[in-house]
CSV table of C-alpha atoms in Angstrom, one decimal:
chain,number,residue,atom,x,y,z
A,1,UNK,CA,-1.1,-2.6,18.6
A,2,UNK,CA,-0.6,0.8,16.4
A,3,UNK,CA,2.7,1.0,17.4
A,4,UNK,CA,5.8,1.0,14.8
A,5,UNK,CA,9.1,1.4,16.1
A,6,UNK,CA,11.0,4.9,15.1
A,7,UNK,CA,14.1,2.6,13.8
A,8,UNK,CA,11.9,0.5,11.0
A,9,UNK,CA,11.0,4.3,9.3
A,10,UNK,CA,14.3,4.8,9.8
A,11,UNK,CA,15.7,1.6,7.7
A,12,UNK,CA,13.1,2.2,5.7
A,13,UNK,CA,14.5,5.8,4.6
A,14,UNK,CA,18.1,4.6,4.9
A,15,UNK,CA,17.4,2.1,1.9
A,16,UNK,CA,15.9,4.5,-0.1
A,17,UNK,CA,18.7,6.7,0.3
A,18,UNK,CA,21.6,4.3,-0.2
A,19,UNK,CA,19.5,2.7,-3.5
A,20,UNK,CA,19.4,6.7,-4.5
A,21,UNK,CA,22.8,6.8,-4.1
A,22,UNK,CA,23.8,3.7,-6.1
A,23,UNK,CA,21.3,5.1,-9.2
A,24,UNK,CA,23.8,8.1,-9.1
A,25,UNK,CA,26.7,6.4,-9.0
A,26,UNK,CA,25.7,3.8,-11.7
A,27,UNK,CA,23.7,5.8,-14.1
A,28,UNK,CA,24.9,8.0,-17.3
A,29,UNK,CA,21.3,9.1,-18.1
A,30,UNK,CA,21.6,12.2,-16.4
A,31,UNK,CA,17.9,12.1,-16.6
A,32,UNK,CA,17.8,9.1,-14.8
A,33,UNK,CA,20.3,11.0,-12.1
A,34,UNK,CA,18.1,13.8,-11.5
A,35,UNK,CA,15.8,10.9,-10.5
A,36,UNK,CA,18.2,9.0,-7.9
A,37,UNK,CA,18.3,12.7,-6.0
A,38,UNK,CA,14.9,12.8,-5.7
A,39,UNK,CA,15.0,9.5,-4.4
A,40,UNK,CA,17.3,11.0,-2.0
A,41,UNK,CA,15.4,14.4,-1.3
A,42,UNK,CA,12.5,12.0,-0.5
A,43,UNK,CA,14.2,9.3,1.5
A,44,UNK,CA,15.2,12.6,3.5
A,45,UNK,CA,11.6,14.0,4.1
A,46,UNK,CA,11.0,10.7,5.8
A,47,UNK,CA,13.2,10.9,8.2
A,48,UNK,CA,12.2,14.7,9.0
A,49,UNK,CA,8.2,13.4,9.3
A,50,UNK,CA,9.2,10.5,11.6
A,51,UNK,CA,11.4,12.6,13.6
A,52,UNK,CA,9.0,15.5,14.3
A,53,UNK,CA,5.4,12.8,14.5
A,54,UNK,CA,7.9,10.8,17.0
A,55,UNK,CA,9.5,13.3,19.1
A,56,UNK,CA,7.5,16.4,19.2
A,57,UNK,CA,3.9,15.3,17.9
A,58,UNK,CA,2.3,18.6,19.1
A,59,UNK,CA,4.8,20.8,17.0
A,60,UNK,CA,5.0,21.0,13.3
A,61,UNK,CA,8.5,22.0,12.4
A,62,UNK,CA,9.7,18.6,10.7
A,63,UNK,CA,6.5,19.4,8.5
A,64,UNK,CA,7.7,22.9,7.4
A,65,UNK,CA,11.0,21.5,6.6
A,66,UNK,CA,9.8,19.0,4.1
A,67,UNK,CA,7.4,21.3,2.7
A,68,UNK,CA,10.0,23.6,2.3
A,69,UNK,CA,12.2,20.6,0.4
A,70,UNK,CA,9.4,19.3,-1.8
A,71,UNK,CA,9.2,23.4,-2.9
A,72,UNK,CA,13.1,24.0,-3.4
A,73,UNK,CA,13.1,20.4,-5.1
A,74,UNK,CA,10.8,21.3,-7.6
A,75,UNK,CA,12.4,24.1,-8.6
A,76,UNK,CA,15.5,22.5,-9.0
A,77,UNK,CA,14.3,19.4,-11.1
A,78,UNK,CA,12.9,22.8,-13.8
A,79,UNK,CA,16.2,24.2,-13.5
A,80,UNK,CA,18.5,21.2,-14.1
A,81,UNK,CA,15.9,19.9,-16.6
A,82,UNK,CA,16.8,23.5,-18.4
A,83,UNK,CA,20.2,23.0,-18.3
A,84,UNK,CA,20.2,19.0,-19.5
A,85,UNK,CA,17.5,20.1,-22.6
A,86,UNK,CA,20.5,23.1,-23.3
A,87,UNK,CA,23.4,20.1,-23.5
A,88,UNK,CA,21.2,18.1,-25.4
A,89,UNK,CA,20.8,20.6,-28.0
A,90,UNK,CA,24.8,21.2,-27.9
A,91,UNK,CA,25.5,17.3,-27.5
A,92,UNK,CA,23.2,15.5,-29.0
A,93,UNK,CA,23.2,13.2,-26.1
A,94,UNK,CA,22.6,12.9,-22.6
A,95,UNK,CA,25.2,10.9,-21.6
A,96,UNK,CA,26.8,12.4,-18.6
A,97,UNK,CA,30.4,11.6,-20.2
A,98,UNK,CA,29.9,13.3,-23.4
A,99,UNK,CA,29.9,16.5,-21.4
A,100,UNK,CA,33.3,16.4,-20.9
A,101,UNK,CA,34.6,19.6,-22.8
A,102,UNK,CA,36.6,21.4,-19.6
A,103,UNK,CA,37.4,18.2,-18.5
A,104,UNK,CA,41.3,18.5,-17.4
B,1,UNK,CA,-0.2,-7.8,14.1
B,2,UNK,CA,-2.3,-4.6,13.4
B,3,UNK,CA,-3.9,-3.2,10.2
B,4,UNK,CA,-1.1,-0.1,10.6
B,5,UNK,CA,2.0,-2.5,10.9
B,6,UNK,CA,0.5,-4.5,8.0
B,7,UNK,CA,0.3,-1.1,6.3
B,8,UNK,CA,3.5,0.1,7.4
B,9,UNK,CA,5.4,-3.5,5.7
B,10,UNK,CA,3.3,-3.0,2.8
B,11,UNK,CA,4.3,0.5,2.4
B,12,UNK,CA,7.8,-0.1,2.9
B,13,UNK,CA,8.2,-3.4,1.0
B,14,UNK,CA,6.6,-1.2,-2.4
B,15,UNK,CA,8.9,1.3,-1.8
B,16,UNK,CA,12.0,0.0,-1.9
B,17,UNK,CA,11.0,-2.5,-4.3
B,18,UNK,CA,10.1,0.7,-6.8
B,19,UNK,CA,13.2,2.2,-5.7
B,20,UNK,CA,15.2,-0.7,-6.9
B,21,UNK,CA,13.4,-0.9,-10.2
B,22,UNK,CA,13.9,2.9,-11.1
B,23,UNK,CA,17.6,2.6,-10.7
B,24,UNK,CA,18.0,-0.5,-12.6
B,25,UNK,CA,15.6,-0.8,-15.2
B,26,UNK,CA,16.8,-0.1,-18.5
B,27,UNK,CA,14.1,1.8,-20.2
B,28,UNK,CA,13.9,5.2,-18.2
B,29,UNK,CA,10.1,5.6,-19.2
B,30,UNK,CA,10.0,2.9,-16.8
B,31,UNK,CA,11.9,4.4,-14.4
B,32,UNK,CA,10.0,7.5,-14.1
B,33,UNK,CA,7.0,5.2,-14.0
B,34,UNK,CA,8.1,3.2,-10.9
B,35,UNK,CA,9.5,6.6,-9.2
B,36,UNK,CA,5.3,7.3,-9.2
B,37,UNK,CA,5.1,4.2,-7.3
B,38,UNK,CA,7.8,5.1,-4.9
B,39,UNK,CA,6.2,8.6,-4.4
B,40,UNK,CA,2.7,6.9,-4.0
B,41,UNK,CA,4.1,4.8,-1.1
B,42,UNK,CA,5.6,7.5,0.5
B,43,UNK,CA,2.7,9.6,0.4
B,44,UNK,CA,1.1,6.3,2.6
B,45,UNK,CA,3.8,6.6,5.2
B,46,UNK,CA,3.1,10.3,5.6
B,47,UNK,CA,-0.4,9.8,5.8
B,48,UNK,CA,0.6,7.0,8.7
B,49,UNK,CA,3.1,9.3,10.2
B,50,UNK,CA,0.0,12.1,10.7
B,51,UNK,CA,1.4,14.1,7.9
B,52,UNK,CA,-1.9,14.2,5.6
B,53,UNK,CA,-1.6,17.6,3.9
B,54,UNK,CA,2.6,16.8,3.2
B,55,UNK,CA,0.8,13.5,1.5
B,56,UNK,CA,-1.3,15.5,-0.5
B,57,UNK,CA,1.3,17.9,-2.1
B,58,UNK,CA,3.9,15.2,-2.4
B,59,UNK,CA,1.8,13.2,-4.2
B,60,UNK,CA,0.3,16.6,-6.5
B,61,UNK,CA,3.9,18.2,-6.9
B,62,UNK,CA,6.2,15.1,-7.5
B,63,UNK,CA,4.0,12.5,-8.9
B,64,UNK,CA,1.4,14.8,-10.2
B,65,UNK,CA,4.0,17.7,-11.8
B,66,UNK,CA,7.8,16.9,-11.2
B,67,UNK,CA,7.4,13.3,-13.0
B,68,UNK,CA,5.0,15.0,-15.4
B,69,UNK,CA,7.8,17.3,-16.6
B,70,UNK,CA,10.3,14.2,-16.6
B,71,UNK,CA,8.1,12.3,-19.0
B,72,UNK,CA,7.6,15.3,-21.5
B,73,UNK,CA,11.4,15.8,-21.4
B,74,UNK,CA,11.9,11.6,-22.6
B,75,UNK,CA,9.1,12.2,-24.8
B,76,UNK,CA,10.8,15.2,-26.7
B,77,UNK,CA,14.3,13.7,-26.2
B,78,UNK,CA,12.9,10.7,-27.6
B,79,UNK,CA,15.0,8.4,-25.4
B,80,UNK,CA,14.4,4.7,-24.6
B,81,UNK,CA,16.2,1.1,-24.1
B,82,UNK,CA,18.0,1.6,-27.0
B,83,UNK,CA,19.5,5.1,-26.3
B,84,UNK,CA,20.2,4.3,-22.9
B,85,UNK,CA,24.1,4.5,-21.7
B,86,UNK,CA,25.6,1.9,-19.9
B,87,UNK,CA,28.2,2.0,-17.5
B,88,UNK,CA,30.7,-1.4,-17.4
B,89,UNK,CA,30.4,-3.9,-15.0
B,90,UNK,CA,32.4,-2.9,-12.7
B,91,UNK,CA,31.6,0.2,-12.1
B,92,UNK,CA,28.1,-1.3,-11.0
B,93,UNK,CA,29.9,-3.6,-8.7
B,94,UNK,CA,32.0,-0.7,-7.3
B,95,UNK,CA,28.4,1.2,-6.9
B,96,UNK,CA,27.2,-1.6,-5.3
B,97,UNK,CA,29.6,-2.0,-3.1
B,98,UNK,CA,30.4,1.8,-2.1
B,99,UNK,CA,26.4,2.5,-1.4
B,100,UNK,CA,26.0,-1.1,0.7
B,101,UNK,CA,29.5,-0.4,2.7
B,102,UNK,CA,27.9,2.9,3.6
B,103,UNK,CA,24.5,1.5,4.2
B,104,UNK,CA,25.7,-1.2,6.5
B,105,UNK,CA,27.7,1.9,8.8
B,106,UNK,CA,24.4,3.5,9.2
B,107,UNK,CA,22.3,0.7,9.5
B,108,UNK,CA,24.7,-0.5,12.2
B,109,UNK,CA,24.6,2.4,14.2
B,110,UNK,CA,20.9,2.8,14.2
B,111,UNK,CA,20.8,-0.5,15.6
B,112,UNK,CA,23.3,0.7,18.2
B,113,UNK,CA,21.4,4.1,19.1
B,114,UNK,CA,18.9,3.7,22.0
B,115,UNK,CA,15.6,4.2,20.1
B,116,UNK,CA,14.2,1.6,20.4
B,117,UNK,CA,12.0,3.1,23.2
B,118,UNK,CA,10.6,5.5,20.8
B,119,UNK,CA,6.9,4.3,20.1
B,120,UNK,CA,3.5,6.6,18.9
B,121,UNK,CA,0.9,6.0,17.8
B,122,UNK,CA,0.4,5.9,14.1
B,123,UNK,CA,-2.8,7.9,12.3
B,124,UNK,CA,-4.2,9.0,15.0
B,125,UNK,CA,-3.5,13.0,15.1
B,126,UNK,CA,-5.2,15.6,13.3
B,127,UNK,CA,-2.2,18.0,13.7
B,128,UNK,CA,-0.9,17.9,9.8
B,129,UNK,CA,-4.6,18.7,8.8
B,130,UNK,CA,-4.6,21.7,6.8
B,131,UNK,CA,-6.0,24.2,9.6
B,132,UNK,CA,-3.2,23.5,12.0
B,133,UNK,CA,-0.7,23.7,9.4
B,134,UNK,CA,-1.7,27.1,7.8
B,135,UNK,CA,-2.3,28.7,11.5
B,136,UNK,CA,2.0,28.3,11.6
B,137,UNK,CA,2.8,29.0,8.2
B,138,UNK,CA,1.2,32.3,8.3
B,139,UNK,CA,2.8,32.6,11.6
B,140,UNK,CA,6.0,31.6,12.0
B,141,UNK,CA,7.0,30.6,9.0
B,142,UNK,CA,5.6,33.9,7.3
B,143,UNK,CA,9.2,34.6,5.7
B,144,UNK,CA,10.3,31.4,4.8
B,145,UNK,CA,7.1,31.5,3.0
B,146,UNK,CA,7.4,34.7,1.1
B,147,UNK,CA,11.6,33.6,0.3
B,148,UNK,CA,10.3,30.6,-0.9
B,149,UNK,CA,7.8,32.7,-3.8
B,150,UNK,CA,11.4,34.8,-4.4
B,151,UNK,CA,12.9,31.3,-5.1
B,152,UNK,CA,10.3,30.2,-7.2
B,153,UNK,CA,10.3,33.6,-9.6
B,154,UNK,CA,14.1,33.2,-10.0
B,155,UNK,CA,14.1,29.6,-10.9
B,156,UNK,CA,11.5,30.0,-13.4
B,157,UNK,CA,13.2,33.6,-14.9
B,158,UNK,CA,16.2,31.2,-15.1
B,159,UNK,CA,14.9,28.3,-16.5
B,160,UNK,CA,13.7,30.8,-19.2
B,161,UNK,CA,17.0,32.0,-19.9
B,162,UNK,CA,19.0,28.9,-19.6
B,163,UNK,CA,16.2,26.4,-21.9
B,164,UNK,CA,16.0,29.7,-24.9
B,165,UNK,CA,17.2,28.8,-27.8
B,166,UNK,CA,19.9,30.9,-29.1
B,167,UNK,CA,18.8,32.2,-32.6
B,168,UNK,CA,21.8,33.2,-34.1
B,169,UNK,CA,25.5,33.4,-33.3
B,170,UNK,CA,25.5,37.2,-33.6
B,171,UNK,CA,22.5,37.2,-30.3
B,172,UNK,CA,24.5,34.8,-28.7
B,173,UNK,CA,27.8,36.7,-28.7
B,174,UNK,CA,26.1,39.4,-28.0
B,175,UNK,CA,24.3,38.2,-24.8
B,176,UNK,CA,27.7,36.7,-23.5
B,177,UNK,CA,29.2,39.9,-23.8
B,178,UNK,CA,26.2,41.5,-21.6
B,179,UNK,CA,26.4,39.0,-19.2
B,180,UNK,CA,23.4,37.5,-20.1
């Protein structure tokens, strides 16, 4: 018995997304933020694995794509760290509501 | 019960466990440490779902660099507990609520969608070994590849530009006006 069924990896990277999602709806630390979406980003590269080990195990595209993730993610965590180390220095805080100067 | 589905529970249970703690703990130099956690678990279902070298550089890139780069930037921030902002009540509730209304949809129609037939076996292919792997990258996925270097030159020129620090307001008026 090495079998898992293809729906428990899938609640498994359903949770991680939806507990992503509440840490970005819930947090002001946009810090903390960037974190939930790589919760998300991750919770995502699950699903691509278990979809490509569970219906194509000879191919290797699902692999690619979360290589490919794991790349653009990293260099969007530099650049958005850039940008929250620039507000800091205007702000002199990182609360995601003190950024609020073209608010309407 | 087998050594994999114990493996696979194990895995699973850490990781939403750590997932739970980084979005609610209140110090975020223990959030970053419990995302490592969540990465490290992750990096076990890979290896289970015959994904070893995507194990490897998740585990190097995000645990090894990504949070690396998170800690330096709380370090010279100099954030902890105390800095930390909260949001009310019931904004948490409403988060609650929003992300478990949504996470029940999907949940339902997963357990709805016929997959249950779906079965492999875990850890037993050698196709995400590193020799497979770079055989198609240098193949197929050749200019993905290549883009991806492109990417990675403008992200870093950016972050240069975006992270200097303006030295006067002269240079910075001036750079506006150039577009820079």
């Amino acid at each position: 018995m090495n079998q898992i069924p293809l729906s428990h990896i899938l609640f498994v990277s359903t949770a991680l997304f939806f507990i992503g999602m509440y840490g970005l709806f819930t947090r002001r630390n946009m810090i903390t933020m960037l974190m939930a979406v790589e919760l998300i980003l991750n919770s995502v590269n699950i699903n691509f694995i278990a979809f490509n080990k569970y219906l194509y195990p000879e191919k290797l595209e699902g692999v690619f794509f979360s290589l490919f993730i794991i790349a653009i993610a990293a260099a969007e965590a530099a650049v958005a760290i850039a940008i929250i180390i620039n507000l800091y220095r205007n702000l002199h805080s990182i609360d995601v509501e003190a950024a609020d100067e073209m608010k309407f | 019960m087998g050594t994999t589905q114990l493996l696979f529970w194990f895995l699973s249970i850490l990781a939403i466990l750590g997932a739970i703690l980084v979005v609610t703990s209140k110090n975020p130099v223990h959030s970053v440490l419990w995302l490592i956690v969540v990465f490290v678990a992750i990096s076990g279902h890979y290896i289970l779902l015959d994904a070893q070298f995507l194990a490897i550089v998740n585990l190097i890139v995000y645990a090894g660099a990504i949070m690396v780069l998170f800690l330096f930037v709380f370090m010279l921030m100099n954030l902890n507990a105390d800095t930390e902002p909260q949001k009310n009540r019931w904004l948490k509730i409403a988060g609650v609520v929003t992300g478990g209304a949504l996470l029940l949809v999907l949940v339902a129609a997963l357990k709805k969608a016929d997959l249950k037939a779906q079965m492999a076996e875990m850890g037993k292919g050698d196709i995400g070994l590193i020799h497979n792997l770079g055989l198609v990258l240098f193949k197929d996925y050749v200019v993905p590849f290549e883009i991806s270097s492109v990417l990675f030159l403008s992200a870093m020129v950016g972050v240069v530009v975006i992270g200097k620090k303006a030295e006067e307001d002269k240079t910075t008026l001036g750079s506006q006006k150039y577009g820079g």
